[in-house]
């Protein structure tokens, strides 16, 4: 390149930016004198701006034109929203939504109790799980192609998830008692993995009875202590209500150790829980096919329905309402009008209002349930007299096994009070209306059982609960063991040896003779309560 002489300077018309070659600043022009080189300096300053502008235009032209257009169409807004979501996670939007659905519906991530209670499992196929967490019962859940096999006392689940093994269940609610559970028939649940070939389809048991889709089965046992009214309700009917009532009658009951007398005695209750015939699992040799099944019953406790554990918040009062619908007398006419149940009396109003309520014209009705073999009330005539003196109209209930439940229900639903020595017959307090009085006579050594089995459940039902605790001298055990014996003075010593030892001493060999004076005081307490509640409820019902 030719070297310029040192005396040569660039002319005013040379377009050389100052950031390429720095030259000493020129002196400012004199006032009111225009210089021809001023325009060149302004042009040189615009060059960088023009370069930046051209670069921006080229960058914009590289972006797809579709992304620069804002459309008001719904479909285009959805596409752009999905693109934005994809940018957030660095994954395609359709893959994101698929993975979210799979995570929400993952069977392995949900507890089995969620399937049993109906909170999950909708649309799933081949589901098999068991909830063995409760000390009272094991419950298994199946969904998919479910078929019974009575010849092997088993239930088959076809197209089951691979890796699941067979499960064995005894569907009774006293699994803590080995002696009684050993008498309960065992059901084996066999998962059969899916197969699409012809041989796998041919091996399936042919359906003799295909039940409607969406109508599940509940498998239960009426063995064990069935025959004792307390266990029939506490171990059977109430757990059945807890498990099956959410289906609203659209459920089939499959029963092991099926008893015809049980169906005859509780058929009216079962009709409130199922719209279908009960299946005798052992005698019905047909293959029944379902798309959902629950094997076993859930249980909350002794004569208890815990609303917090129910998916719809039902309580023991809802079970009582079911009993009332089952056993109330109905009025029918030759027309096609449906039967109308007799309503229960209203619950008692508040105390502030009860003072203004009139007293009932008739004496309150009191039922005395008696026993014949053990825990017999030895001075029954004196007890009846004490009830009359306290202002009651007493009626002695001598129940037999063949006494219809409808008759017992009718007597108790119209009664104001019930007196009974601790025993299975106290279970009938479930038929009593709220505000009534349950007076339980508690023999020596049975304090805990009396309160847990009947006292607390009665209070949850809205009854006024009173206890008459038998003194040692009022027990027949005093004559057998002596008044100062450990059996009478320290019953916990015997109870600590186990249920069967306690039962043998305090339940099977004890009768009572109550102190009439002390018992009369408790009756007057009950009478005072009824004056402030039952009379008010009756007056409110008439209004």
PDB file of N, CA, C and O in Angstrom, residues 465-502:
ATOM      1  N   UNK A 465     -77.881 -42.294  78.020  1.00  0.00           N
ATOM      2  CA  UNK A 465     -77.352 -43.573  78.515  1.00  0.00           C
ATOM      3  C   UNK A 465     -77.100 -43.492  80.012  1.00  0.00           C
ATOM      4  O   UNK A 465     -76.411 -42.584  80.502  1.00  0.00           O
ATOM      5  N   UNK A 466     -77.655 -44.456  80.759  1.00  0.00           N
ATOM      6  CA  UNK A 466     -77.470 -44.565  82.202  1.00  0.00           C
ATOM      7  C   UNK A 466     -76.972 -45.966  82.542  1.00  0.00           C
ATOM      8  O   UNK A 466     -77.356 -46.948  81.892  1.00  0.00           O
ATOM      9  N   UNK A 467     -76.113 -46.037  83.555  1.00  0.00           N
ATOM     10  CA  UNK A 467     -75.568 -47.335  83.995  1.00  0.00           C
ATOM     11  C   UNK A 467     -75.922 -47.598  85.456  1.00  0.00           C
ATOM     12  O   UNK A 467     -75.807 -46.705  86.303  1.00  0.00           O
ATOM     13  N   UNK A 468     -76.333 -48.823  85.705  1.00  0.00           N
ATOM     14  CA  UNK A 468     -76.455 -49.299  87.077  1.00  0.00           C
ATOM     15  C   UNK A 468     -75.364 -50.352  87.281  1.00  0.00           C
ATOM     16  O   UNK A 468     -75.436 -51.450  86.724  1.00  0.00           O
ATOM     17  N   UNK A 469     -74.331 -49.989  88.052  1.00  0.00           N
ATOM     18  CA  UNK A 469     -73.222 -50.909  88.275  1.00  0.00           C
ATOM     19  C   UNK A 469     -73.517 -51.782  89.488  1.00  0.00           C
ATOM     20  O   UNK A 469     -73.729 -51.286  90.599  1.00  0.00           O
ATOM     21  N   UNK A 470     -73.525 -53.070  89.246  1.00  0.00           N
ATOM     22  CA  UNK A 470     -73.836 -54.044  90.296  1.00  0.00           C
ATOM     23  C   UNK A 470     -72.720 -54.057  91.339  1.00  0.00           C
ATOM     24  O   UNK A 470     -71.534 -54.144  90.995  1.00  0.00           O
ATOM     25  N   UNK A 471     -73.083 -53.943  92.599  1.00  0.00           N
ATOM     26  CA  UNK A 471     -72.115 -54.012  93.692  1.00  0.00           C
ATOM     27  C   UNK A 471     -71.733 -55.475  93.959  1.00  0.00           C
ATOM     28  O   UNK A 471     -72.491 -56.393  93.607  1.00  0.00           O
ATOM     29  N   UNK A 472     -70.571 -55.717  94.560  1.00  0.00           N
ATOM     30  CA  UNK A 472     -70.149 -57.112  94.807  1.00  0.00           C
ATOM     31  C   UNK A 472     -71.189 -57.931  95.559  1.00  0.00           C
ATOM     32  O   UNK A 472     -71.415 -59.105  95.234  1.00  0.00           O
ATOM     33  N   UNK A 473     -71.853 -57.319  96.560  1.00  0.00           N
ATOM     34  CA  UNK A 473     -72.849 -58.078  97.326  1.00  0.00           C
ATOM     35  C   UNK A 473     -74.119 -58.348  96.529  1.00  0.00           C
ATOM     36  O   UNK A 473     -74.940 -59.175  96.951  1.00  0.00           O
ATOM     37  N   UNK A 474     -74.320 -57.673  95.371  1.00  0.00           N
ATOM     38  CA  UNK A 474     -75.498 -57.907  94.542  1.00  0.00           C
ATOM     39  C   UNK A 474     -75.254 -58.972  93.475  1.00  0.00           C
ATOM     40  O   UNK A 474     -76.173 -59.321  92.726  1.00  0.00           O
ATOM     41  N   UNK A 475     -74.039 -59.501  93.429  1.00  0.00           N
ATOM     42  CA  UNK A 475     -73.687 -60.506  92.428  1.00  0.00           C
ATOM     43  C   UNK A 475     -73.756 -61.901  93.029  1.00  0.00           C
ATOM     44  O   UNK A 475     -73.383 -62.116  94.189  1.00  0.00           O
ATOM     45  N   UNK A 476     -74.188 -62.856  92.226  1.00  0.00           N
ATOM     46  CA  UNK A 476     -74.219 -64.251  92.680  1.00  0.00           C
ATOM     47  C   UNK A 476     -72.815 -64.813  92.870  1.00  0.00           C
ATOM     48  O   UNK A 476     -72.647 -65.854  93.519  1.00  0.00           O
ATOM     49  N   UNK A 477     -71.802 -64.125  92.342  1.00  0.00           N
ATOM     50  CA  UNK A 477     -70.423 -64.592  92.529  1.00  0.00           C
ATOM     51  C   UNK A 477     -69.980 -64.468  93.981  1.00  0.00           C
ATOM     52  O   UNK A 477     -69.017 -65.133  94.396  1.00  0.00           O
ATOM     53  N   UNK A 478     -70.660 -63.619  94.777  1.00  0.00           N
ATOM     54  CA  UNK A 478     -70.308 -63.465  96.185  1.00  0.00           C
ATOM     55  C   UNK A 478     -70.517 -64.773  96.940  1.00  0.00           C
ATOM     56  O   UNK A 478     -69.710 -65.138  97.807  1.00  0.00           O
ATOM     57  N   UNK A 479     -71.584 -65.486  96.627  1.00  0.00           N
ATOM     58  CA  UNK A 479     -71.851 -66.757  97.291  1.00  0.00           C
ATOM     59  C   UNK A 479     -70.882 -67.838  96.836  1.00  0.00           C
ATOM     60  O   UNK A 479     -70.571 -68.771  97.592  1.00  0.00           O
ATOM     61  N   UNK A 480     -70.376 -67.730  95.615  1.00  0.00           N
ATOM     62  CA  UNK A 480     -69.498 -68.767  95.073  1.00  0.00           C
ATOM     63  C   UNK A 480     -68.038 -68.551  95.459  1.00  0.00           C
ATOM     64  O   UNK A 480     -67.330 -69.510  95.801  1.00  0.00           O
ATOM     65  N   UNK A 481     -67.575 -67.298  95.449  1.00  0.00           N
ATOM     66  CA  UNK A 481     -66.156 -67.021  95.692  1.00  0.00           C
ATOM     67  C   UNK A 481     -65.893 -66.321  97.026  1.00  0.00           C
ATOM     68  O   UNK A 481     -64.740 -66.282  97.484  1.00  0.00           O
ATOM     69  N   UNK A 482     -66.928 -65.735  97.630  1.00  0.00           N
ATOM     70  CA  UNK A 482     -66.718 -64.953  98.842  1.00  0.00           C
ATOM     71  C   UNK A 482     -66.651 -63.480  98.521  1.00  0.00           C
ATOM     72  O   UNK A 482     -66.113 -63.069  97.495  1.00  0.00           O
ATOM     73  N   UNK A 483     -67.205 -62.674  99.423  1.00  0.00           N
ATOM     74  CA  UNK A 483     -67.333 -61.242  99.168  1.00  0.00           C
ATOM     75  C   UNK A 483     -65.970 -60.550  99.056  1.00  0.00           C
ATOM     76  O   UNK A 483     -65.839 -59.545  98.363  1.00  0.00           O
ATOM     77  N   UNK A 484     -64.968 -61.073  99.733  1.00  0.00           N
ATOM     78  CA  UNK A 484     -63.643 -60.452  99.714  1.00  0.00           C
ATOM     79  C   UNK A 484     -62.696 -61.108  98.721  1.00  0.00           C
ATOM     80  O   UNK A 484     -61.485 -60.838  98.749  1.00  0.00           O
ATOM     81  N   UNK A 485     -63.199 -61.917  97.826  1.00  0.00           N
ATOM     82  CA  UNK A 485     -62.342 -62.622  96.876  1.00  0.00           C
ATOM     83  C   UNK A 485     -61.820 -61.665  95.801  1.00  0.00           C
ATOM     84  O   UNK A 485     -62.397 -60.598  95.544  1.00  0.00           O
ATOM     85  N   UNK A 486     -60.730 -62.073  95.157  1.00  0.00           N
ATOM     86  CA  UNK A 486     -60.171 -61.285  94.052  1.00  0.00           C
ATOM     87  C   UNK A 486     -61.155 -61.165  92.898  1.00  0.00           C
ATOM     88  O   UNK A 486     -61.198 -60.143  92.209  1.00  0.00           O
ATOM     89  N   UNK A 487     -61.958 -62.190  92.723  1.00  0.00           N
ATOM     90  CA  UNK A 487     -62.937 -62.172  91.626  1.00  0.00           C
ATOM     91  C   UNK A 487     -63.862 -60.975  91.748  1.00  0.00           C
ATOM     92  O   UNK A 487     -64.202 -60.323  90.741  1.00  0.00           O
ATOM     93  N   UNK A 488     -64.262 -60.607  92.948  1.00  0.00           N
ATOM     94  CA  UNK A 488     -65.190 -59.503  93.161  1.00  0.00           C
ATOM     95  C   UNK A 488     -64.489 -58.175  93.416  1.00  0.00           C
ATOM     96  O   UNK A 488     -64.972 -57.121  92.992  1.00  0.00           O
ATOM     97  N   UNK A 489     -63.380 -58.203  94.133  1.00  0.00           N
ATOM     98  CA  UNK A 489     -62.722 -56.956  94.505  1.00  0.00           C
ATOM     99  C   UNK A 489     -61.743 -56.444  93.437  1.00  0.00           C
ATOM    100  O   UNK A 489     -61.548 -55.243  93.312  1.00  0.00           O
ATOM    101  N   UNK A 490     -61.142 -57.339  92.672  1.00  0.00           N
ATOM    102  CA  UNK A 490     -60.177 -56.946  91.637  1.00  0.00           C
ATOM    103  C   UNK A 490     -60.454 -57.704  90.338  1.00  0.00           C
ATOM    104  O   UNK A 490     -59.684 -58.587  89.944  1.00  0.00           O
ATOM    105  N   UNK A 491     -61.558 -57.377  89.669  1.00  0.00           N
ATOM    106  CA  UNK A 491     -61.904 -58.108  88.442  1.00  0.00           C
ATOM    107  C   UNK A 491     -60.840 -58.004  87.350  1.00  0.00           C
ATOM    108  O   UNK A 491     -60.742 -58.885  86.493  1.00  0.00           O
ATOM    109  N   UNK A 492     -60.030 -56.935  87.383  1.00  0.00           N
ATOM    110  CA  UNK A 492     -59.026 -56.779  86.341  1.00  0.00           C
ATOM    111  C   UNK A 492     -57.999 -57.910  86.369  1.00  0.00           C
ATOM    112  O   UNK A 492     -57.367 -58.212  85.340  1.00  0.00           O
ATOM    113  N   UNK A 493     -57.825 -58.529  87.526  1.00  0.00           N
ATOM    114  CA  UNK A 493     -56.879 -59.657  87.608  1.00  0.00           C
ATOM    115  C   UNK A 493     -57.360 -60.805  86.735  1.00  0.00           C
ATOM    116  O   UNK A 493     -56.577 -61.440  86.013  1.00  0.00           O
ATOM    117  N   UNK A 494     -58.648 -61.067  86.764  1.00  0.00           N
ATOM    118  CA  UNK A 494     -59.216 -62.135  85.932  1.00  0.00           C
ATOM    119  C   UNK A 494     -59.248 -61.704  84.467  1.00  0.00           C
ATOM    120  O   UNK A 494     -58.896 -62.481  83.568  1.00  0.00           O
ATOM    121  N   UNK A 495     -59.641 -60.463  84.228  1.00  0.00           N
ATOM    122  CA  UNK A 495     -59.744 -59.983  82.849  1.00  0.00           C
ATOM    123  C   UNK A 495     -58.394 -59.967  82.151  1.00  0.00           C
ATOM    124  O   UNK A 495     -58.311 -60.152  80.926  1.00  0.00           O
ATOM    125  N   UNK A 496     -57.309 -59.749  82.922  1.00  0.00           N
ATOM    126  CA  UNK A 496     -55.986 -59.707  82.314  1.00  0.00           C
ATOM    127  C   UNK A 496     -55.548 -61.062  81.775  1.00  0.00           C
ATOM    128  O   UNK A 496     -54.589 -61.142  81.005  1.00  0.00           O
ATOM    129  N   UNK A 497     -56.227 -62.120  82.154  1.00  0.00           N
ATOM    130  CA  UNK A 497     -55.896 -63.460  81.652  1.00  0.00           C
ATOM    131  C   UNK A 497     -56.489 -63.725  80.265  1.00  0.00           C
ATOM    132  O   UNK A 497     -56.229 -64.777  79.685  1.00  0.00           O
ATOM    133  N   UNK A 498     -57.286 -62.791  79.766  1.00  0.00           N
ATOM    134  CA  UNK A 498     -57.841 -62.950  78.426  1.00  0.00           C
ATOM    135  C   UNK A 498     -59.361 -62.953  78.428  1.00  0.00           C
ATOM    136  O   UNK A 498     -60.024 -63.096  79.461  1.00  0.00           O
ATOM    137  N   UNK A 499     -59.900 -62.761  77.205  1.00  0.00           N
ATOM    138  CA  UNK A 499     -61.340 -62.655  77.039  1.00  0.00           C
ATOM    139  C   UNK A 499     -62.073 -63.903  77.504  1.00  0.00           C
ATOM    140  O   UNK A 499     -63.088 -63.827  78.183  1.00  0.00           O
ATOM    141  N   UNK A 500     -61.553 -65.059  77.149  1.00  0.00           N
ATOM    142  CA  UNK A 500     -62.277 -66.297  77.448  1.00  0.00           C
ATOM    143  C   UNK A 500     -62.330 -66.570  78.942  1.00  0.00           C
ATOM    144  O   UNK A 500     -63.330 -67.077  79.450  1.00  0.00           O
ATOM    145  N   UNK A 501     -61.284 -66.218  79.670  1.00  0.00           N
ATOM    146  CA  UNK A 501     -61.308 -66.388  81.117  1.00  0.00           C
ATOM    147  C   UNK A 501     -62.309 -65.425  81.748  1.00  0.00           C
ATOM    148  O   UNK A 501     -63.059 -65.791  82.660  1.00  0.00           O
ATOM    149  N   UNK A 502     -62.310 -64.195  81.254  1.00  0.00           N
ATOM    150  CA  UNK A 502     -63.277 -63.216  81.748  1.00  0.00           C
ATOM    151  C   UNK A 502     -64.707 -63.653  81.447  1.00  0.00           C
ATOM    152  O   UNK A 502     -65.595 -63.558  82.300  1.00  0.00           O
TER     153      UNK A 502
END
